[in-house]
Tab-separated table of C-alpha atoms in Angstrom:
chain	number	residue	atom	x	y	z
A	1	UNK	CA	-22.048	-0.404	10.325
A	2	UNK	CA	-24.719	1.939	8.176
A	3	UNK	CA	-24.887	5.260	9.635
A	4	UNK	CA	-26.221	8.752	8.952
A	5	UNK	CA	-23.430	11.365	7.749
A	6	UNK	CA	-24.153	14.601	9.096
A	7	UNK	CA	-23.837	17.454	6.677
A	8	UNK	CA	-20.136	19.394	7.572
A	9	UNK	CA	-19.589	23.394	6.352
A	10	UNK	CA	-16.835	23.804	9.010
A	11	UNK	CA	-14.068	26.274	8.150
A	12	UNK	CA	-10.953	24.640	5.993
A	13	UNK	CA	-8.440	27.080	7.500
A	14	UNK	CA	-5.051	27.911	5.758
A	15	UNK	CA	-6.244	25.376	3.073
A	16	UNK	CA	-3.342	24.345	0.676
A	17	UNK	CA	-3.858	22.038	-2.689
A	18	UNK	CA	-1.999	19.192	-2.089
A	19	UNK	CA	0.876	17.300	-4.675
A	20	UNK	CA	0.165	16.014	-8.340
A	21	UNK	CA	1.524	12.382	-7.792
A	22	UNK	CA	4.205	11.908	-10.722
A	23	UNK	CA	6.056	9.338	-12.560
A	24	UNK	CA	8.754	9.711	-9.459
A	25	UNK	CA	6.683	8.535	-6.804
A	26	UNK	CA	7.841	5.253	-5.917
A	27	UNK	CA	5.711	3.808	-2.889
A	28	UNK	CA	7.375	0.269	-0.823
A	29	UNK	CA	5.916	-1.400	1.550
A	30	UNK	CA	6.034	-4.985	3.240
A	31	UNK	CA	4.644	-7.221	0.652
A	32	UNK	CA	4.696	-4.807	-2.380
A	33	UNK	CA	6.447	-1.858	-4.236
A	34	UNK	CA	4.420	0.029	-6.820
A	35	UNK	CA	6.312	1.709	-9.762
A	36	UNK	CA	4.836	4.315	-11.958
A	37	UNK	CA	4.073	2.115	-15.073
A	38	UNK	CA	6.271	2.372	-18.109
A	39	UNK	CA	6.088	-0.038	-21.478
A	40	UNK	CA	9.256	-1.009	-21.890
A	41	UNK	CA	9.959	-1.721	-17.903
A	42	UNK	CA	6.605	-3.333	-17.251
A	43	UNK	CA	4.517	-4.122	-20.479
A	44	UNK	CA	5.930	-7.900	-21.063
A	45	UNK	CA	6.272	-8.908	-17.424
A	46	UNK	CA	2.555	-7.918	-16.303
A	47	UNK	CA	0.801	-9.407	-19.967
A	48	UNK	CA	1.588	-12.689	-18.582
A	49	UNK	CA	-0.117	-13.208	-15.335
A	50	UNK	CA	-3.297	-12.096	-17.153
A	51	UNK	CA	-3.007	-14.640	-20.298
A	52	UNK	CA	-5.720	-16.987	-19.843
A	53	UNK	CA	-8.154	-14.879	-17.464
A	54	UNK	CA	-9.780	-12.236	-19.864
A	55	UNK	CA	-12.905	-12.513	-16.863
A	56	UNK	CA	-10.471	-9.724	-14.983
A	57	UNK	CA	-10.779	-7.498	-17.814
A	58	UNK	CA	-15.020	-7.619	-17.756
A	59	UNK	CA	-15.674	-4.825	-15.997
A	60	UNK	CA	-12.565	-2.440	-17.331
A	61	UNK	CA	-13.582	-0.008	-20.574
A	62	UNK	CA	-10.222	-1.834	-22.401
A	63	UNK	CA	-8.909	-4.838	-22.528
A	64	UNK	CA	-8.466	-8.188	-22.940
A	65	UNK	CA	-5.590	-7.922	-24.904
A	66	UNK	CA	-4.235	-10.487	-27.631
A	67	UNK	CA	-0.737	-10.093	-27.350
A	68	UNK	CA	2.175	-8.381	-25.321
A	69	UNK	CA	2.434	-6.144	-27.922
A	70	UNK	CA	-0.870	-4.736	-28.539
A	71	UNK	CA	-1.001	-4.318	-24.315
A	72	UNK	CA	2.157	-2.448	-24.837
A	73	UNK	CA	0.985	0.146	-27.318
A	74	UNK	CA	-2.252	0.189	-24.197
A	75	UNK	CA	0.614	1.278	-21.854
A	76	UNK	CA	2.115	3.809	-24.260
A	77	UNK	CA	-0.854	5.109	-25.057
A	78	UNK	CA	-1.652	5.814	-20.754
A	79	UNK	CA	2.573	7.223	-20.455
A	80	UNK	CA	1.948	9.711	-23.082
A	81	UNK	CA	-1.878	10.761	-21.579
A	82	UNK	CA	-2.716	13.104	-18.412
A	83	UNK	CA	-4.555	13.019	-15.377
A	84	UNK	CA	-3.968	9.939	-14.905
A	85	UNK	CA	-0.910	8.040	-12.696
A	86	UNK	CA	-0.704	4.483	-13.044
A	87	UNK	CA	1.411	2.248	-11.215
A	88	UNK	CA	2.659	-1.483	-11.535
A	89	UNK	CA	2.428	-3.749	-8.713
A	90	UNK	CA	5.087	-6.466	-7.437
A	91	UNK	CA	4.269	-9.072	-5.320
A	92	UNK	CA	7.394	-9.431	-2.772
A	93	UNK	CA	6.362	-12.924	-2.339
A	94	UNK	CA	6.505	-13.673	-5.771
A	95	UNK	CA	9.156	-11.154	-7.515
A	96	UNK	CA	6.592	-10.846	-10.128
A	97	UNK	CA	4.591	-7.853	-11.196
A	98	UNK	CA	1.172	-9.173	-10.884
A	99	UNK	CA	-1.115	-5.868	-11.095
A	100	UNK	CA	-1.950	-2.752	-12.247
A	101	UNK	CA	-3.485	0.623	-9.705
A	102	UNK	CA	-4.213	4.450	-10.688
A	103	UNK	CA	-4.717	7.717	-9.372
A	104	UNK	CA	-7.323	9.631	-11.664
A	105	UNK	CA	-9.612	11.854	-11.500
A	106	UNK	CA	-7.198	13.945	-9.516
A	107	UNK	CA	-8.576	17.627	-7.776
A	108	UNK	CA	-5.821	18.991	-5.587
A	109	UNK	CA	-7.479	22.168	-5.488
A	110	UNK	CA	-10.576	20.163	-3.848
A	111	UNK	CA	-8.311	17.780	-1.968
A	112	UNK	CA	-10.138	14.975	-3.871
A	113	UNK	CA	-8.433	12.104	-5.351
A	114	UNK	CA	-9.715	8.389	-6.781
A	115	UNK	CA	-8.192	5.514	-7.205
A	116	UNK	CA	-9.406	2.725	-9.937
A	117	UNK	CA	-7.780	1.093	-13.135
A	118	UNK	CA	-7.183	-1.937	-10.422
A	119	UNK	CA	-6.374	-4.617	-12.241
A	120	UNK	CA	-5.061	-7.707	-10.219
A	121	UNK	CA	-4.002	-10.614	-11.987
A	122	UNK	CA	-5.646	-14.295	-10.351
A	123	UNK	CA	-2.022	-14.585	-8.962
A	124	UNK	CA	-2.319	-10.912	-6.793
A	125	UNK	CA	-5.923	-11.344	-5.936
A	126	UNK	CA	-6.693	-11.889	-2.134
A	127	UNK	CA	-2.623	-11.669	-0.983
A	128	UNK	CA	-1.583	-9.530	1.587
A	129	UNK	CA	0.576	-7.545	-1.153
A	130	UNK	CA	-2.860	-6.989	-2.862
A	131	UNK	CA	-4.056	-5.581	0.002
A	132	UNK	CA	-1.347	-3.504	1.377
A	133	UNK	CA	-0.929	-1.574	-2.254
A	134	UNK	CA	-3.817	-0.091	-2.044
A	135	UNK	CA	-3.344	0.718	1.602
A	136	UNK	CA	-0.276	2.447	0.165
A	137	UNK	CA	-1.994	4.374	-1.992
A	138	UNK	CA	-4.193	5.562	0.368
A	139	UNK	CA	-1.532	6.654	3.035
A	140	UNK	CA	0.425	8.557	0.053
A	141	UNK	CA	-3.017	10.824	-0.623
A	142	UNK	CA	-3.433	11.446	2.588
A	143	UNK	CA	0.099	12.291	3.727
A	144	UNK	CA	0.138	14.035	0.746
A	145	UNK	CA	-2.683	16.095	2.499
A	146	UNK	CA	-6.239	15.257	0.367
A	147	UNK	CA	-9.169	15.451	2.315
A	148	UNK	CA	-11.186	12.881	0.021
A	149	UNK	CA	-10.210	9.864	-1.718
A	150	UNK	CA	-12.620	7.971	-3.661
A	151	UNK	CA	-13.620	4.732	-5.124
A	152	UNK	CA	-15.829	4.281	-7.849
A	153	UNK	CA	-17.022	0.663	-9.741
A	154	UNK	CA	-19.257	-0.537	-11.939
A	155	UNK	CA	-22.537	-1.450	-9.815
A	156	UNK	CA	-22.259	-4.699	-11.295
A	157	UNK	CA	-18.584	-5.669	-9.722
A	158	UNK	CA	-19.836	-7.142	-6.750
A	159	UNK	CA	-16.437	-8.117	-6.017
A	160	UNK	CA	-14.744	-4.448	-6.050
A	161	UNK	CA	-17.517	-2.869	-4.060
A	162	UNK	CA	-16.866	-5.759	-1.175
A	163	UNK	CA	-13.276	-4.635	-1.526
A	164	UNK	CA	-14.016	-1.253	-1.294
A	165	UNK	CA	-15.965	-2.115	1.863
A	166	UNK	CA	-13.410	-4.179	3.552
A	167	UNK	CA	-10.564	-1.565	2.896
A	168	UNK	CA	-12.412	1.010	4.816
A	169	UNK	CA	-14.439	2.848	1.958
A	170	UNK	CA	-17.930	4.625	3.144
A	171	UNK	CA	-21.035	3.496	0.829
A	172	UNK	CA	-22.545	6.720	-0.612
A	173	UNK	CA	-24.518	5.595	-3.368
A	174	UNK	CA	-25.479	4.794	-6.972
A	175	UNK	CA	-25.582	7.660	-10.114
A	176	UNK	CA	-27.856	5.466	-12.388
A	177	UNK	CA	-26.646	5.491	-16.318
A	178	UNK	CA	-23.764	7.021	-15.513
A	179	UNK	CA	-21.648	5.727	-18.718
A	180	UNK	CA	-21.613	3.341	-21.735
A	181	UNK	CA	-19.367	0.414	-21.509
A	182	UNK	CA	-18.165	-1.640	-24.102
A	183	UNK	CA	-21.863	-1.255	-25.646
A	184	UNK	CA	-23.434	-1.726	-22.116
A	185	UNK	CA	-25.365	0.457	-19.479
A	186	UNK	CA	-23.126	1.451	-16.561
A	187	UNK	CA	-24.408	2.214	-13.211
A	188	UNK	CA	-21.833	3.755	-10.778
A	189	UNK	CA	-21.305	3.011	-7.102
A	190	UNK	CA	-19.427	5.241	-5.547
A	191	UNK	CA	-17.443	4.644	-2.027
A	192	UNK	CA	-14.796	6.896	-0.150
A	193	UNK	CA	-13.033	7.633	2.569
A	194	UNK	CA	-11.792	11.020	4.058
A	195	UNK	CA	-8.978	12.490	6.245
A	196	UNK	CA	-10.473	12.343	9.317
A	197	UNK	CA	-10.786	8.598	8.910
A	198	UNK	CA	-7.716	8.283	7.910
A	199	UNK	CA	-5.789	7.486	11.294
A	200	UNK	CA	-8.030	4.812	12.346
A	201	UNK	CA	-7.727	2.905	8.917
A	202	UNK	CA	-4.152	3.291	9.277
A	203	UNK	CA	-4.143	1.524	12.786
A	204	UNK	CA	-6.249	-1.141	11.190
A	205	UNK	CA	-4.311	-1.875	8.372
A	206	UNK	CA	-1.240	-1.303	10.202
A	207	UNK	CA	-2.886	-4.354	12.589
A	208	UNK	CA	-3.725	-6.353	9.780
A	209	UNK	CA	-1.011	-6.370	7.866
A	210	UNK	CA	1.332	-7.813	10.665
A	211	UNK	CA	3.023	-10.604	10.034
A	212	UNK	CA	1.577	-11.889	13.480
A	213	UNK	CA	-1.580	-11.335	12.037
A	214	UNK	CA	-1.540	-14.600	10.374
A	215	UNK	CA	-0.956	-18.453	11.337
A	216	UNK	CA	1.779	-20.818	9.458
A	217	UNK	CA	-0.849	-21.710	7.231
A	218	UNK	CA	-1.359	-17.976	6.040
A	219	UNK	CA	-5.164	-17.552	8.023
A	220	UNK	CA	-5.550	-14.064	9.279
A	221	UNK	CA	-6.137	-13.799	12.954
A	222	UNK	CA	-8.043	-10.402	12.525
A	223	UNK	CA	-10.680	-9.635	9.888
A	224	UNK	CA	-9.847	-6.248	8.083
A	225	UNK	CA	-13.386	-5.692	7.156
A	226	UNK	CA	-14.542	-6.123	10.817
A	227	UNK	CA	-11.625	-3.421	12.088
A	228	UNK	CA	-12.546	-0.935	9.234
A	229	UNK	CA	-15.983	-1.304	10.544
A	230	UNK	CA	-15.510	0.705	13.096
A	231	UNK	CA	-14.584	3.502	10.962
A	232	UNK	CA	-17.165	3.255	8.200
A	233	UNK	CA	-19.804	5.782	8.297
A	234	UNK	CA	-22.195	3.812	5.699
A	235	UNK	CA	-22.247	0.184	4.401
A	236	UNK	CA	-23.385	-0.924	1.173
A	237	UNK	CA	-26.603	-2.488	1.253
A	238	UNK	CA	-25.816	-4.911	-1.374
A	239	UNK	CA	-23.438	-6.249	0.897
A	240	UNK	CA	-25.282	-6.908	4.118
A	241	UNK	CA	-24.770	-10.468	5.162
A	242	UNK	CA	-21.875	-11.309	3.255
């Protein structure tokens, strides 16, 4: 779908900042639980599924790592920051941690929140676990009550701004030179999806994510992309066709 947003100013009556989400929020679902990420829980058990694949660490301003350890100090070095919640991923399927998710750029007072930092290992990537974390995410932000969350990659990640697309995110655009990354231009595209939006993503993930969504072999029945579709109030041009 590409569409033309129309400009709101409506009232925000009785408006109230929403939650800080804090090193307590714990967030379970079918497939996956996300933890808030702590070194000495998570450091060793999530190095591993990314030894070997440094290509998942391309578009991220840090990273690859060498060793366990120096990805631990990483981790420390995120506990002991702020404005930033990160959380470790297990794949139910699996038992394993297998990725890492954030909340950042966090604005309660504007109702805006982002998520990024996603790093799935190869063995998370395209699972429904994959998938429903960041549907978690989502619902917590807005149950929490945010109006706005966001998703932001670089321009170059064709793969995140299909994902961003398929989970529901609106296309609204490119800020050109918007940071330097590991010695190279970055150009920002920048996706979101708001409140309003928000029950009709959660019927389509809560469609999707049905077991009886999927055959014994593990083939969805239902696309997700062609559900959030419907709810999508600009595609990314990049994307058309694929």
């Amino acid at each position: 779908m590409t569409g033309i947003y129309q400009i709101n100013d409506a009232p925000v009556p009785n408006w109230t900042p929403p939650p800080v989400p804090d090193a307590t929020t714990i967030l379970t679902g079918q497939y996956a639980t996300l933890e808030p990420l702590v070194a000495d829980t998570h450091a060793a058990l999530l190095y591993q599924p990314f030894v070997g694949h440094d290509h998942v660490w391309d578009f991220l301003p840090y990273g690859p790592f060498s060793s366990s350890a120096q990805y631990y100090r990483w981790i420390r070095e995120i506990e002991m920051g702020e404005g930033t919640q990160f959380y470790a991923i297990k794949n139910h399927t699996s038992g394993a941690f297998e990725g890492v998710a954030s909340f950042l750029r966090i604005a309660p007072e504007a109702g805006s929140i982002e998520v990024g930092h996603i790093n799935f290992s190869p063995a998370l990537q395209k699972t429904r676990a994959a998938t429903e974390a960041l549907y978690l995410m989502m619902g917590w932000a807005f149950e929490a009550g945010y109006r706005r969350f966001e998703w932001k990659c670089n321009a170059m990640n064709a793969g995140s701004r299909r994902a961003a697309q398929r989970l529901g995110f609106s296309y609204e655009g490119v800020f050109r030179q918007a940071a330097v990354v590991k010695g190279r231009n970055r150009d920002t595209a920048w996706f979101a999806a708001i409140d309003a939006e928000w029950p009709a993503l959660k019927e389509a993930f809560g469609v999707w994510l049905n077991p009886a969504n999927f055959d014994a072999q593990g083939r969805q029945n239902e696309s997700l992309a062609d559900m959030t579709r419907l709810v999508r109030v600009a595609d990314d041009p990049t994307l058309a066709g694929s």
